[in-house]
Amino acid sequence: MTSTPFSNLHSRIMLSQGRSNQFRSALPKTPRSLVRTTQRPVLKPKRRFVINKIILNNFKSYFGQTEIGPFHKSFSAIVGPNGSGKSNIIDALLFVFGFRANKMRQAKLSELIHSSRGHENLDACSVDVCFEEILDLPGSDNYEVLPQSQLVISRQAFRNNASKYFINGRQSNYTEVTSLLKERGIDLDHKRFLILQGEVELISQMKPKAPNEHEDGLLEYIEDIIGTSKYKIPLEEANEKVETLNEERSEKLNRVKIVEKQKRSLEAKKKEAEDYLRDENTLSLKKSSLYQRKLLECKINIETSTKAMNKLKDQLREENEKHVQIKQDNKYLEDKYRDSVNAFQKLDKETNESLTELANYEQEDIDLEERKKHAISKQKKVTMAISTNLHGLSEAKSAMLFNEQDLNDRMEEMASLERSLEAQESDLDKIRESLRVKSEVYSNQIEEKQRELAHLSEKIIAKQSLICVKQSEFNILKEKVDSIKQDHKKAEEYAFTLRESCRKKNQIKDTKLEIQQLESDLKHYLAQKEHLKSSLADSRQQEDEAKKFFESSQSRGIVLSSLIELKDNDRIKGLYDRLGNLGVIDDKYDVAITTACPALDNIVVDSVEVGQTCIDYLRSNDIGRATFITLDELPTMDMRPIKTPENVPRLFDLVKPRENIFIPAFYSVLGNTLVAQDLTRASRIAFGEPRWRVVTLVGQVLEKSGAMSGGGHLKSKSAMSSRIITSETIAKLEKDRVHLETQWHRFQQNLGSLEAQLQYKKEEIPKLEFDILKLETDAAAYSQCSRKRASELRRLNDPSIDDTKNMARLKLQIDHLTQELDGLKRQPSKIEEEIKILQMKILEIGKDKLRVQKSKIDHVKDQLVLINERITKSQVAKSRADKDITKFENSLAKSERELEGLNNEIEKLTKEIQHNAQVSRSIRIKADEAKSILENKKEELDEIKEKLDEKTEIINRNRVIELKIKNQLEDCERNLAENKQKETHWRKSIAKLTLHEIGGDEEQEFQIYTDDELDTMNMNTLQAEIDGLKEKIQNANPNISVLEEYHIREKEYLSRANDLEEITSKRDECKEEYDRLRKQRLEEFMRGFTLISQKLKEMYQMITPGGNAELEFYDSFDPFSEGIIFSVMPPRKSWKNISNLSGGEKTISSLALVFALHHFKPTPIYVMDEIDAALDFRNVSIVANYIKERTQDAQFIVISLRDKLFESSDRLVGIYKTDDQ
């Protein structure tokens, strides 16, 4: 198939080369009267993007490579008979622009490959579209191609339906190609650059609006081009969101109504609960008044005790003032003694440090001296090596110079002899030439004899070679036979060595295993050692602790001891012991119970009378004070197990009392105190609902009120023991300790024996390792030899009979050949004698002249041989001297570097030795001085100690008087502390009082009364009022939880009302966004629609004078609801819908819309396929003139068979087939 470009501008035809035939007939010209032309305005040069040509290779109907073009910058028409392949050019463009095969009227890409008779199985097809950017100049054919603006986009399809894209020969992809074309203005999304055959009629068949989403109506067609179709999905999403939010709002509104109804149903119960809380508030106010009255009593007692304490303190101060000077002197002496002791210790420490430092420096001096001696020794060796290298280097350089000079002399002498030889040989040739005629007969005879001699020499050499071969075979067999016995002997030696090596290896392996076993046993013993040692230490510690605890329990404090003594003397009955001694608890909880229960030091008695007797005894004897627990006064308490938060233990349940009668006493001081693992867990339990008193394992106590105490680095412990210690317990612990000590001594003996055995084995390890290395080396050598000789040893046998026969046969052959050789060697001597006679005859012809000249040449050759040998020797000597120079220079450089390093090291060591000597002298002087001062300090310290002891004795006598006053002061302090404790108790009780907040009531607060107001209050009256309120509260049965439920419902109501407000706000925001998108879509669409409708009217009026066309909406209020109507009024006809027009009128109307859309969004290139097929003669001319006008700003490529259209083009491209190709 061939394409041919034409131009009708000057009635001439441009032809392109076809493959076989050429299209040589010109199309008839259109009369100028029928072509309406328009004078084009002169415009400034404009840059445009155009298609220059299209190259097809085996694409559809185009076989081989076919070039379509070049296309005109403005208007090109493609013409040709039906079926010639014009529309395949459109398919080629679609192929390159990335469209699927079905858009090119094929089912798959492989069907695009050319297939014709003789070309059925082509592998691929390709299309190249050549673009370029031009500068449009005035004139129909004038333009400039912008430099480097050429762009070739190619696509190649293969038989496997795969394809490749290329940009300027570089492989690319679909995305890059389409993006590049879109950047240049070619609309691949809507294909506005392309109007295919029959596509114009499709516009006239479009409905106002698409019936479903899979079809296109006129509304969708125009909106897609305007660009407002991008709002469809956002509008749908916004509308869907509004609907969703409306549903959510309805749901939340219903929930608000439900909660409001539930809230109203709780009003009555809420009022009853609030009345109950008001009574509790009144009770709290009454309690506050009572507690404040009791606080006033505590305050009065505290003032009384404070006055008494002040009086006793004055007495104590007067007593202390009498001995102030003595105390001051004593304090002075104590301070001085302490300072002297510190100074003495400091000086003693400094002296020891100086002596240690001096010893370190002396040791360092010894090390430095040894290093210096070693460096000096190495320095001497390196110096001798440098001297030796210098001497060797000097001799090598002398030899180098001598051999270089000798070599030069010999070379000159050799050159002279070679020139002399050349001259002598020239003279010899001249002499021979002068005698050639006379000696020619003899020379021929000599040559004949020499040929005979050469033939005999060849026979002799052949015979000698055969003898050598036979002799070699004989020698091989002889060596084989001779070496068989030797190989047997070596094989036996190898086998013995291997056996010995294996035995040694096994012996070494056993030794190593024995050492490993000993080490394993030792490791096991060492592990037992730590365990046994730890057990023994634990046993000793347990015994010591038990003894100390038993002794401490026996030697109680003075108060408890005196009371127990009364009990033992039967002076007091009903006295038991300190509470902590009446029970035991696990050591794990020792710190916890000691911290949480200070009352463990209280003394347990039967009754109040026994307790009072004890108090009177202590007071009368001025022994001290104590707190008692009376068993008969303890109230009845519910001590049954309780359910605790997180199942933590109750401290009371962990105590094991000595007797059951003491259980109430422990419960009275411990109560329901819980014990937790750590503070985090304790806080979670203590402040939960209800609140608990909790103590941690490390002694941190959390009260119900929220106060926390205990903890820190110093922890209280040992208030209770983990077991009851008796003399029997101590005896058992002592027996266990003795048993463990016996085991320990026996274990140490066994361990010592094992360590001795292991040490003995380890001392043998160096020798064994040396033996192992030697044996492994021998074994490796034996193993290698055995592998090399294995195959030979397998073949080793006694000498075979064949070998013996072969040796005898070869011996006979060698003797026979030797005899033949001797006969041959005798024959050349006769011929040689004849040659010598002939040579003598030739010499006699030349007489002395030839003989002398030959003698001269032989002499020169002998001299040349000697000189060559001398030159070789000189070269070898020179090479050896050169290597020696390099070797000595390298060695010398290395030695000099080493010498320099040693010199630096010696200098550095010398300086360090001198420095250490100076430092050592100064330290020695300092140490001697410190010793002297230390002796003086010791004497001074003894003197101060003597004076201090005298002052201390005086002070001790004064302390006896002070102690009596202090005991009285302690009684006042105890009374003061008790009242302060009560004051703290009542204050805490007041602090615990709370008032309920009742919605709607005025907020109440606790009143703080003055002392005068409190004096007027009667505590009995307050107590009676409190009891009455308690009874009323106990009889009431309100549902307090209804308040919480009411509060929850009220909170839920407010929350859901807030949610309703939020969802309403979100719904309104989404609706505003939906309305905004609708408005924006409508405004943008109306702007584009107005422009397109106006341009449609202009296009139609231009194409059909007297006619009119317009686009209008079915629903003017909502353009997108019913779609767009395309109404047309042909000339001299009424308004009609486009679907009611004739075929030509539909085409004209659709073209007018297409051209209007081109005006709305122009592209640089337009390709049209037979858009004039349904037009009459006149309309074709109108369309052609319009296209002609539009080519000012774009490139049109039109496929047409109507002469009125293609004659208006600037260039014709003819398409035709040859041989169905």
Tab-separated table of C-alpha atoms in Angstrom, residues 973-1209:
chain	number	residue	atom	x	y	z
A	973	GLU	CA	5.401	14.959	128.597
A	974	ARG	CA	3.438	11.679	128.613
A	975	ASN	CA	0.347	13.475	129.938
A	976	LEU	CA	0.892	16.190	127.327
A	977	ALA	CA	1.320	13.597	124.609
A	978	GLU	CA	-1.841	11.773	125.627
A	979	ASN	CA	-3.877	14.972	125.460
A	980	LYS	CA	-2.247	15.940	122.181
A	981	GLN	CA	-3.066	12.484	120.905
A	982	LYS	CA	-6.670	12.965	122.000
A	983	GLU	CA	-6.621	16.410	120.424
A	984	THR	CA	-5.350	14.876	117.181
A	985	HIS	CA	-8.023	12.185	117.441
A	986	TRP	CA	-10.851	14.714	117.829
A	987	ARG	CA	-9.409	16.875	115.087
A	988	LYS	CA	-9.288	13.846	112.790
A	989	SER	CA	-12.827	12.997	113.817
A	990	ILE	CA	-13.888	16.528	112.918
A	991	ALA	CA	-11.964	16.265	109.641
A	992	LYS	CA	-13.737	13.017	108.815
A	993	LEU	CA	-17.116	14.660	109.178
A	994	THR	CA	-18.645	15.450	105.832
A	995	LEU	CA	-21.792	17.161	104.627
A	996	HIS	CA	-23.704	15.855	101.664
A	997	GLU	CA	-24.320	18.206	98.786
A	998	ILE	CA	-28.029	18.142	98.071
A	999	GLY	CA	-29.190	19.582	94.809
A	1000	GLY	CA	-31.460	22.595	95.288
A	1001	ASP	CA	-30.559	23.149	98.984
A	1002	GLU	CA	-28.381	25.955	100.248
A	1003	GLU	CA	-24.845	24.749	100.758
A	1004	GLN	CA	-24.069	24.040	104.468
A	1005	GLU	CA	-20.743	24.478	106.270
A	1006	PHE	CA	-19.418	23.420	109.690
A	1007	GLN	CA	-19.415	26.251	112.302
A	1008	ILE	CA	-16.262	26.915	114.321
A	1009	TYR	CA	-17.304	27.901	117.917
A	1010	THR	CA	-15.399	30.146	120.356
A	1011	ASP	CA	-14.223	28.887	123.768
A	1012	ASP	CA	-17.008	30.849	125.523
A	1013	GLU	CA	-19.640	29.290	123.267
A	1014	LEU	CA	-18.241	25.833	123.915
A	1015	ASP	CA	-18.332	26.392	127.721
A	1016	THR	CA	-22.112	26.881	127.501
A	1017	MET	CA	-22.649	23.576	125.727
A	1018	ASN	CA	-23.710	20.490	127.637
A	1019	MET	CA	-21.972	17.386	126.304
A	1020	ASN	CA	-24.718	15.072	127.665
A	1021	THR	CA	-27.399	17.021	125.793
A	1022	LEU	CA	-25.349	16.904	122.586
A	1023	GLN	CA	-24.808	13.185	123.012
A	1024	ALA	CA	-28.574	12.607	123.515
A	1025	GLU	CA	-29.405	14.570	120.362
A	1026	ILE	CA	-26.812	12.598	118.446
A	1027	ASP	CA	-28.240	9.282	119.693
A	1028	GLY	CA	-31.747	10.355	118.619
A	1029	LEU	CA	-30.588	11.272	115.137
A	1030	LYS	CA	-28.694	7.976	114.835
A	1031	GLU	CA	-31.844	6.056	115.759
A	1032	LYS	CA	-33.914	7.991	113.221
A	1033	ILE	CA	-31.334	7.391	110.502
A	1034	GLN	CA	-31.119	3.693	111.329
A	1035	ASN	CA	-34.906	3.307	111.114
A	1036	ALA	CA	-35.064	5.069	107.757
A	1037	ASN	CA	-34.781	2.903	104.642
A	1038	PRO	CA	-34.179	5.212	101.682
A	1039	ASN	CA	-32.706	4.078	98.362
A	1040	ILE	CA	-29.566	6.216	98.286
A	1041	SER	CA	-28.459	4.654	95.031
A	1042	VAL	CA	-31.364	6.405	93.342
A	1043	LEU	CA	-29.469	9.669	93.695
A	1044	GLU	CA	-26.552	8.234	91.777
A	1045	GLU	CA	-28.933	6.741	89.232
A	1046	TYR	CA	-30.733	10.078	88.955
A	1047	HIS	CA	-27.394	11.822	88.553
A	1048	ILE	CA	-26.404	9.297	85.904
A	1049	ARG	CA	-29.679	9.799	84.065
A	1050	GLU	CA	-29.305	13.578	84.302
A	1051	LYS	CA	-25.701	13.354	83.080
A	1052	GLU	CA	-26.767	10.961	80.348
A	1053	TYR	CA	-29.556	13.333	79.366
A	1054	LEU	CA	-27.143	16.270	79.096
A	1055	SER	CA	-24.602	14.116	77.227
A	1056	ARG	CA	-27.152	12.888	74.714
A	1057	ALA	CA	-28.559	16.375	74.293
A	1058	ASN	CA	-25.020	17.536	73.569
A	1059	ASP	CA	-24.555	14.639	71.105
A	1060	LEU	CA	-27.803	15.672	69.424
A	1061	GLU	CA	-26.538	19.224	69.122
A	1062	GLU	CA	-23.201	18.045	67.719
A	1063	ILE	CA	-24.776	15.727	65.122
A	1064	THR	CA	-27.189	18.505	64.121
A	1065	SER	CA	-24.239	20.859	63.651
A	1066	LYS	CA	-22.384	18.243	61.575
A	1067	ARG	CA	-25.522	17.642	59.466
A	1068	ASP	CA	-25.858	21.366	58.811
A	1069	GLU	CA	-22.157	21.663	57.870
A	1070	CYS	CA	-22.411	18.752	55.421
A	1071	LYS	CA	-25.575	20.196	53.919
A	1072	GLU	CA	-23.822	23.536	53.450
A	1073	GLU	CA	-20.942	21.725	51.735
A	1074	TYR	CA	-23.432	19.862	49.518
A	1075	ASP	CA	-25.193	23.118	48.588
A	1076	ARG	CA	-21.833	24.766	47.897
A	1077	LEU	CA	-20.793	21.993	45.535
A	1078	ARG	CA	-24.160	22.108	43.761
A	1079	LYS	CA	-23.881	25.851	43.344
A	1080	GLN	CA	-20.281	25.649	42.148
A	1081	ARG	CA	-21.154	22.895	39.673
A	1082	LEU	CA	-24.139	24.858	38.377
A	1083	GLU	CA	-22.180	28.104	38.008
A	1084	GLU	CA	-19.275	26.461	36.162
A	1085	PHE	CA	-21.632	24.441	33.981
A	1086	MET	CA	-23.768	27.472	33.127
A	1087	ARG	CA	-20.711	29.501	32.145
A	1088	GLY	CA	-19.484	26.774	29.808
A	1089	PHE	CA	-22.994	25.936	28.594
A	1090	THR	CA	-23.712	29.596	27.721
A	1091	LEU	CA	-20.470	29.864	25.741
A	1092	ILE	CA	-21.103	26.563	23.913
A	1093	SER	CA	-24.744	27.450	23.159
A	1094	GLN	CA	-23.761	30.883	21.848
A	1095	LYS	CA	-20.963	29.420	19.705
A	1096	LEU	CA	-23.373	26.674	18.479
A	1097	LYS	CA	-25.785	29.329	17.267
A	1098	GLU	CA	-22.963	31.181	15.483
A	1099	MET	CA	-21.616	27.977	13.894
A	1100	TYR	CA	-25.014	26.847	12.677
A	1101	GLN	CA	-25.913	30.290	11.303
A	1102	MET	CA	-22.563	30.406	9.531
A	1103	ILE	CA	-22.947	26.918	8.069
A	1104	THR	CA	-26.644	27.342	7.188
A	1105	PRO	CA	-27.510	30.997	6.538
A	1106	GLY	CA	-31.069	31.657	7.606
A	1107	GLY	CA	-31.072	28.768	10.091
A	1108	ASN	CA	-30.732	28.724	13.832
A	1109	ALA	CA	-29.873	26.244	16.614
A	1110	GLU	CA	-29.703	26.332	20.357
A	1111	LEU	CA	-29.272	24.206	23.457
A	1112	GLU	CA	-31.909	24.459	26.189
A	1113	PHE	CA	-32.839	22.670	29.380
A	1114	TYR	CA	-35.840	20.468	29.910
A	1115	ASP	CA	-36.061	21.926	33.420
A	1116	SER	CA	-34.758	25.487	33.569
A	1117	PHE	CA	-34.685	25.384	37.386
A	1118	ASP	CA	-32.543	22.249	37.580
A	1119	PRO	CA	-30.455	21.689	34.420
A	1120	PHE	CA	-29.218	18.322	35.682
A	1121	SER	CA	-32.595	16.759	36.404
A	1122	GLU	CA	-33.979	16.108	32.897
A	1123	GLY	CA	-31.067	16.930	30.593
A	1124	ILE	CA	-30.497	19.126	27.510
A	1125	ILE	CA	-32.583	19.536	24.364
A	1126	PHE	CA	-30.803	20.211	21.062
A	1127	SER	CA	-33.299	22.321	19.061
A	1128	VAL	CA	-32.653	23.275	15.445
A	1129	MET	CA	-34.470	25.553	12.991
A	1130	PRO	CA	-33.260	24.749	9.460
A	1131	PRO	CA	-33.622	27.565	6.857
A	1132	ARG	CA	-37.240	28.250	5.968
A	1133	LYS	CA	-38.420	25.630	8.499
A	1134	SER	CA	-39.804	25.648	12.026
A	1135	TRP	CA	-37.990	24.699	15.245
A	1136	LYS	CA	-37.485	20.975	15.628
A	1137	ASN	CA	-35.673	18.560	17.919
A	1138	ILE	CA	-32.476	17.271	16.274
A	1139	SER	CA	-33.831	13.737	16.322
A	1140	ASN	CA	-36.657	14.862	13.940
A	1141	LEU	CA	-34.300	16.283	11.242
A	1142	SER	CA	-33.198	14.643	8.014
A	1143	GLY	CA	-29.853	12.886	7.783
A	1144	GLY	CA	-27.967	15.834	6.279
A	1145	GLU	CA	-29.577	18.299	8.697
A	1146	LYS	CA	-28.577	16.071	11.616
A	1147	THR	CA	-25.000	15.971	10.346
A	1148	ILE	CA	-24.853	19.775	9.893
A	1149	SER	CA	-26.336	20.327	13.363
A	1150	SER	CA	-23.983	17.827	15.002
A	1151	LEU	CA	-20.992	19.359	13.195
A	1152	ALA	CA	-22.016	22.794	14.407
A	1153	LEU	CA	-22.016	21.439	17.985
A	1154	VAL	CA	-18.655	19.732	17.466
A	1155	PHE	CA	-17.158	22.957	16.080
A	1156	ALA	CA	-18.639	24.904	18.998
A	1157	LEU	CA	-17.013	22.477	21.408
A	1158	HIS	CA	-13.721	22.968	19.541
A	1159	HIS	CA	-14.036	26.693	20.151
A	1160	PHE	CA	-14.740	26.053	23.827
A	1161	LYS	CA	-11.682	23.830	24.315
A	1162	PRO	CA	-9.390	23.910	21.293
A	1163	THR	CA	-6.667	21.324	20.620
A	1164	PRO	CA	-3.602	21.716	18.389
A	1165	ILE	CA	-4.531	18.766	16.132
A	1166	TYR	CA	-7.857	17.576	14.663
A	1167	VAL	CA	-8.334	14.295	12.803
A	1168	MET	CA	-11.697	13.728	10.998
A	1169	ASP	CA	-12.890	10.629	9.188
A	1170	GLU	CA	-15.434	11.284	6.373
A	1171	ILE	CA	-17.496	13.770	8.341
A	1172	ASP	CA	-18.951	15.014	4.983
A	1173	ALA	CA	-20.371	11.640	3.931
A	1174	ALA	CA	-24.008	12.653	4.556
A	1175	LEU	CA	-23.724	16.293	3.344
A	1176	ASP	CA	-24.888	17.671	0.051
A	1177	PHE	CA	-22.677	19.572	-2.337
A	1178	ARG	CA	-23.385	22.988	-0.872
A	1179	ASN	CA	-22.928	21.969	2.789
A	1180	VAL	CA	-19.655	20.257	1.967
A	1181	SER	CA	-18.325	23.558	0.601
A	1182	ILE	CA	-19.498	25.414	3.721
A	1183	VAL	CA	-17.822	22.895	6.037
A	1184	ALA	CA	-14.645	22.967	3.963
A	1185	ASN	CA	-14.476	26.775	4.131
A	1186	TYR	CA	-15.060	26.702	7.914
A	1187	ILE	CA	-12.276	24.150	8.398
A	1188	LYS	CA	-10.064	26.299	6.177
A	1189	GLU	CA	-10.641	29.236	8.525
A	1190	ARG	CA	-9.990	27.120	11.637
A	1191	THR	CA	-6.592	25.979	10.359
A	1192	GLN	CA	-5.068	29.309	11.383
A	1193	ASP	CA	-4.690	27.990	14.944
A	1194	ALA	CA	-4.648	24.212	14.525
A	1195	GLN	CA	-3.682	21.367	12.226
A	1196	PHE	CA	-6.548	19.490	10.481
A	1197	ILE	CA	-6.090	16.026	8.972
A	1198	VAL	CA	-9.307	15.058	7.187
A	1199	ILE	CA	-10.199	11.803	5.459
A	1200	SER	CA	-12.696	12.601	2.682
A	1201	LEU	CA	-13.985	11.437	-0.683
A	1202	ARG	CA	-15.777	14.728	-1.452
A	1203	ASP	CA	-13.839	16.896	-3.870
A	1204	LYS	CA	-15.222	20.121	-2.437
A	1205	LEU	CA	-13.610	19.262	0.892
A	1206	PHE	CA	-10.247	17.826	-0.101
A	1207	GLU	CA	-9.678	20.480	-2.789
A	1208	SER	CA	-9.846	23.099	-0.040
A	1209	SER	CA	-6.904	21.461	1.746
